[in-house]
Coordinates of C-alpha atoms in Angstrom, one line a residue:
Chain A
G1 CA 108.2 92.2 91.1
E2 CA 106.0 92.8 94.1
D3 CA 105.0 89.8 96.1
V4 CA 104.4 89.0 99.7
E5 CA 104.0 85.4 100.9
Q6 CA 102.7 84.0 104.2
S7 CA 101.7 80.6 105.4
L8 CA 98.0 80.3 105.5
F9 CA 97.3 78.7 108.8
L10 CA 98.8 78.4 112.3
S11 CA 97.4 76.6 115.3
V12 CA 98.8 77.2 118.8
R13 CA 97.9 76.4 122.4
E14 CA 96.8 79.1 124.7
G15 CA 99.7 80.5 126.6
D16 CA 102.3 79.4 124.0
S17 CA 104.1 81.8 121.7
S18 CA 103.0 82.2 118.1
V19 CA 105.3 83.0 115.3
I20 CA 103.9 84.1 111.9
N21 CA 106.3 84.3 109.0
C22 CA 106.3 86.4 105.9
T23 CA 108.7 86.8 102.9
Y24 CA 108.7 89.7 100.5
T25 CA 110.4 90.5 97.2
D26 CA 110.9 94.2 97.1
S27 CA 114.4 94.7 98.6
S28 CA 113.9 98.5 98.6
S29 CA 110.7 98.4 100.7
T30 CA 110.8 101.2 103.3
Y31 CA 108.3 100.0 105.9
L32 CA 106.9 96.6 106.7
Y33 CA 103.6 96.1 108.6
W34 CA 101.6 93.6 110.5
Y35 CA 97.8 93.9 110.6
K36 CA 95.1 91.9 112.4
Q37 CA 91.7 91.3 111.0
E38 CA 88.9 89.8 113.0
P39 CA 85.7 88.4 111.4
G40 CA 83.6 91.1 109.9
A41 CA 86.0 93.9 110.8
G42 CA 88.5 96.1 109.1
L43 CA 92.3 95.9 109.5
Q44 CA 93.9 96.8 112.8
L45 CA 97.5 98.0 112.7
L46 CA 99.5 96.0 115.2
T47 CA 103.0 97.3 114.5
Y48 CA 105.3 98.3 111.8
I49 CA 109.1 98.4 111.3
F50 CA 111.3 100.7 109.3
S51 CA 113.6 98.8 106.9
N52 CA 116.8 99.9 108.7
M53 CA 115.8 98.1 111.9
D54 CA 116.3 94.5 112.8
M55 CA 113.8 94.2 115.6
K56 CA 111.0 96.0 117.3
Q57 CA 109.2 95.0 120.5
D58 CA 105.8 96.3 121.6
Q59 CA 104.4 94.6 124.7
R60 CA 103.6 91.0 123.7
L61 CA 104.6 91.6 120.1
T62 CA 108.1 91.2 118.6
V63 CA 108.9 91.9 115.0
L64 CA 112.1 90.5 113.5
L65 CA 113.3 91.7 110.1
N66 CA 116.0 89.9 108.1
K67 CA 116.7 92.2 105.1
K68 CA 119.2 89.9 103.5
D69 CA 116.7 87.1 103.3
K70 CA 113.7 89.5 102.9
H71 CA 112.0 87.7 105.8
L72 CA 109.7 89.3 108.4
S73 CA 108.2 87.6 111.4
L74 CA 105.7 88.4 114.1
R75 CA 106.0 86.7 117.5
I76 CA 103.1 86.9 119.9
A77 CA 104.0 86.0 123.4
D78 CA 101.5 84.3 125.8
T79 CA 99.0 83.9 123.0
Q80 CA 95.3 84.2 124.1
T81 CA 92.1 83.2 122.6
G82 CA 91.4 86.8 121.7
D83 CA 94.4 86.7 119.4
S84 CA 92.6 84.3 117.1
A85 CA 92.3 86.2 113.8
I86 CA 93.9 86.6 110.4
Y87 CA 97.2 88.3 110.4
F88 CA 98.4 90.2 107.3
C89 CA 102.0 91.1 106.5
A90 CA 102.4 94.1 104.1
E91 CA 105.2 96.0 102.6
R92 CA 105.2 99.6 101.5
N93 CA 106.0 99.8 97.9
S94 CA 109.1 101.8 97.2
G95 CA 108.3 102.7 93.7
G96 CA 105.2 104.7 94.3
Y97 CA 103.4 106.7 97.0
N98 CA 101.8 105.0 99.9
K99 CA 100.9 101.7 98.3
L100 CA 100.8 98.6 100.5
I101 CA 101.3 95.2 99.1
F102 CA 99.6 92.6 101.3
G103 CA 100.2 88.9 101.8
A104 CA 97.3 86.5 101.7
G105 CA 97.0 86.4 105.5
T106 CA 97.7 83.8 108.1
R107 CA 94.8 82.5 110.1
L108 CA 95.8 82.0 113.7
A109 CA 93.7 79.6 115.7
V110 CA 94.3 79.5 119.5
H111 CA 93.0 76.5 121.3
P112 CA 92.8 75.7 125.1
Chain B
K1 CA 91.1 111.0 118.4
A2 CA 88.4 109.6 116.1
G3 CA 89.4 106.8 113.8
V4 CA 88.8 106.4 110.1
T5 CA 85.1 106.4 109.4
Q6 CA 83.6 104.6 106.4
T7 CA 80.0 104.9 105.3
P8 CA 77.8 103.0 104.7
R9 CA 78.8 99.7 106.4
Y10 CA 76.8 97.6 104.1
L11 CA 75.3 98.0 100.6
I12 CA 73.4 95.8 98.3
K13 CA 73.2 96.9 94.7
T14 CA 72.0 95.5 91.4
R15 CA 74.3 94.8 88.4
G16 CA 74.6 97.8 86.2
Q17 CA 74.0 100.3 89.0
Q18 CA 76.6 102.7 90.4
V19 CA 77.7 103.2 94.0
T20 CA 79.5 105.8 96.0
L21 CA 81.4 105.0 99.2
S22 CA 82.7 107.6 101.7
C23 CA 85.7 107.8 103.9
S24 CA 86.6 110.3 106.5
P25 CA 90.2 110.1 107.6
I26 CA 91.8 110.8 110.9
S27 CA 91.8 114.5 111.6
G28 CA 95.1 116.0 110.2
H29 CA 95.8 113.1 107.9
R30 CA 96.0 114.2 104.3
S31 CA 96.6 110.9 102.6
V32 CA 93.7 108.5 101.9
S33 CA 94.0 105.2 100.1
W34 CA 91.5 102.6 99.1
Y35 CA 91.7 98.8 99.0
Q36 CA 89.5 96.1 97.8
Q37 CA 89.3 92.8 99.7
T38 CA 87.9 89.6 98.2
P39 CA 88.3 86.0 99.1
G40 CA 89.9 85.2 95.7
Q41 CA 92.2 88.2 95.2
G42 CA 92.9 89.2 98.8
L43 CA 93.7 92.9 99.5
Q44 CA 94.4 94.9 96.4
F45 CA 95.3 98.6 96.1
L46 CA 92.8 100.8 94.3
F47 CA 94.1 104.3 94.5
E48 CA 95.6 107.0 96.9
Y49 CA 94.8 110.6 97.2
F50 CA 96.8 113.4 98.9
S51 CA 95.7 117.0 99.0
E52 CA 92.9 116.4 96.5
T53 CA 95.2 114.8 94.0
Q54 CA 95.3 111.2 92.9
R55 CA 99.0 110.2 93.4
N56 CA 98.8 106.5 92.6
K57 CA 96.4 104.1 91.0
G58 CA 96.2 100.3 91.1
N59 CA 95.3 98.0 88.3
F60 CA 91.5 98.4 88.2
P61 CA 89.3 99.3 85.3
G62 CA 88.1 102.9 84.7
R63 CA 84.8 102.0 86.3
F64 CA 86.5 102.6 89.6
S65 CA 87.2 106.2 90.4
G66 CA 87.6 108.4 93.4
R67 CA 88.1 111.9 94.6
Q68 CA 89.2 113.8 97.7
F69 CA 87.8 117.0 99.1
S70 CA 89.5 119.9 100.6
N71 CA 88.7 118.6 104.1
S72 CA 90.5 115.3 103.1
R73 CA 87.3 113.3 103.1
S74 CA 87.3 110.9 100.1
E75 CA 84.8 109.1 98.0
M76 CA 85.1 106.2 95.7
N77 CA 82.7 105.5 92.9
V78 CA 82.1 102.3 91.0
S79 CA 79.9 102.5 87.9
T80 CA 78.2 99.8 85.9
L81 CA 78.5 97.3 88.8
E82 CA 79.4 93.7 88.1
L83 CA 78.9 90.7 90.3
G84 CA 82.7 90.5 90.7
D85 CA 82.7 93.9 92.4
S86 CA 81.2 92.4 95.5
A87 CA 83.9 92.9 98.1
L88 CA 84.9 94.6 101.3
Y89 CA 86.2 98.1 100.4
L90 CA 88.7 99.5 102.9
C91 CA 89.9 103.0 103.3
A92 CA 93.2 103.9 105.1
S93 CA 94.5 107.2 106.2
S94 CA 98.0 108.2 106.9
A95 CA 100.0 111.2 108.1
G96 CA 102.7 110.5 105.5
Q97 CA 105.3 108.3 107.2
G98 CA 104.8 105.2 109.2
G99 CA 101.4 103.6 109.9
Y100 CA 98.2 103.4 107.9
T101 CA 95.0 103.3 109.9
F102 CA 92.1 101.5 108.3
G103 CA 88.4 102.0 108.7
S104 CA 85.9 99.2 109.3
G105 CA 85.1 99.0 105.6
T106 CA 82.1 99.0 103.4
R107 CA 80.8 95.6 102.4
L108 CA 79.3 95.8 98.9
T109 CA 77.1 93.0 97.6
V110 CA 76.2 93.1 93.9
V111 CA 73.2 91.0 93.0

């Protein structure tokens, strides 16, 4: 089946690193994504990783993919108050065309 | 490069009415997909269009329909609106591989 799971809430101190975790069920997913959503806004694509990669780094963001455990994580270094938002993990469904399966989202709260 | 443009941003409709939402993808992107976001169900796939053809459809009733024009702009239509159709409707465009860029969404309220 298709399912993506995330923890619902994460609270970190400003300047610390944040790690948001995600598990998925479709072992043949081709791409996995991280999106950010601020209040009243659409989804902002942060980064994505192809399924044959283990890691991808983009400035403060590091994505780790463990295909064996079907586990994806997003690490945000030096977390700032502007990083407070909801973060969605998504997998690209392998069985159809261009269909994303989203997790429920992790609300990241950054406090001083 | 202009992003994905969705119009209108906000809509208030009455039960039983119909509504049409519009999405203009990034120039050169031929794939447009639609998602519904609600607090209860989260983000759910509605349908995807490529070169004016619907390639994939989510598990929504037939009241939800869409189309794509030759310039890749897409519209989705919801007929006989129900209170439960109140949601943020998001459109995403893609060049085929890799990332999907979303618009700011249309927030539909059905009263």
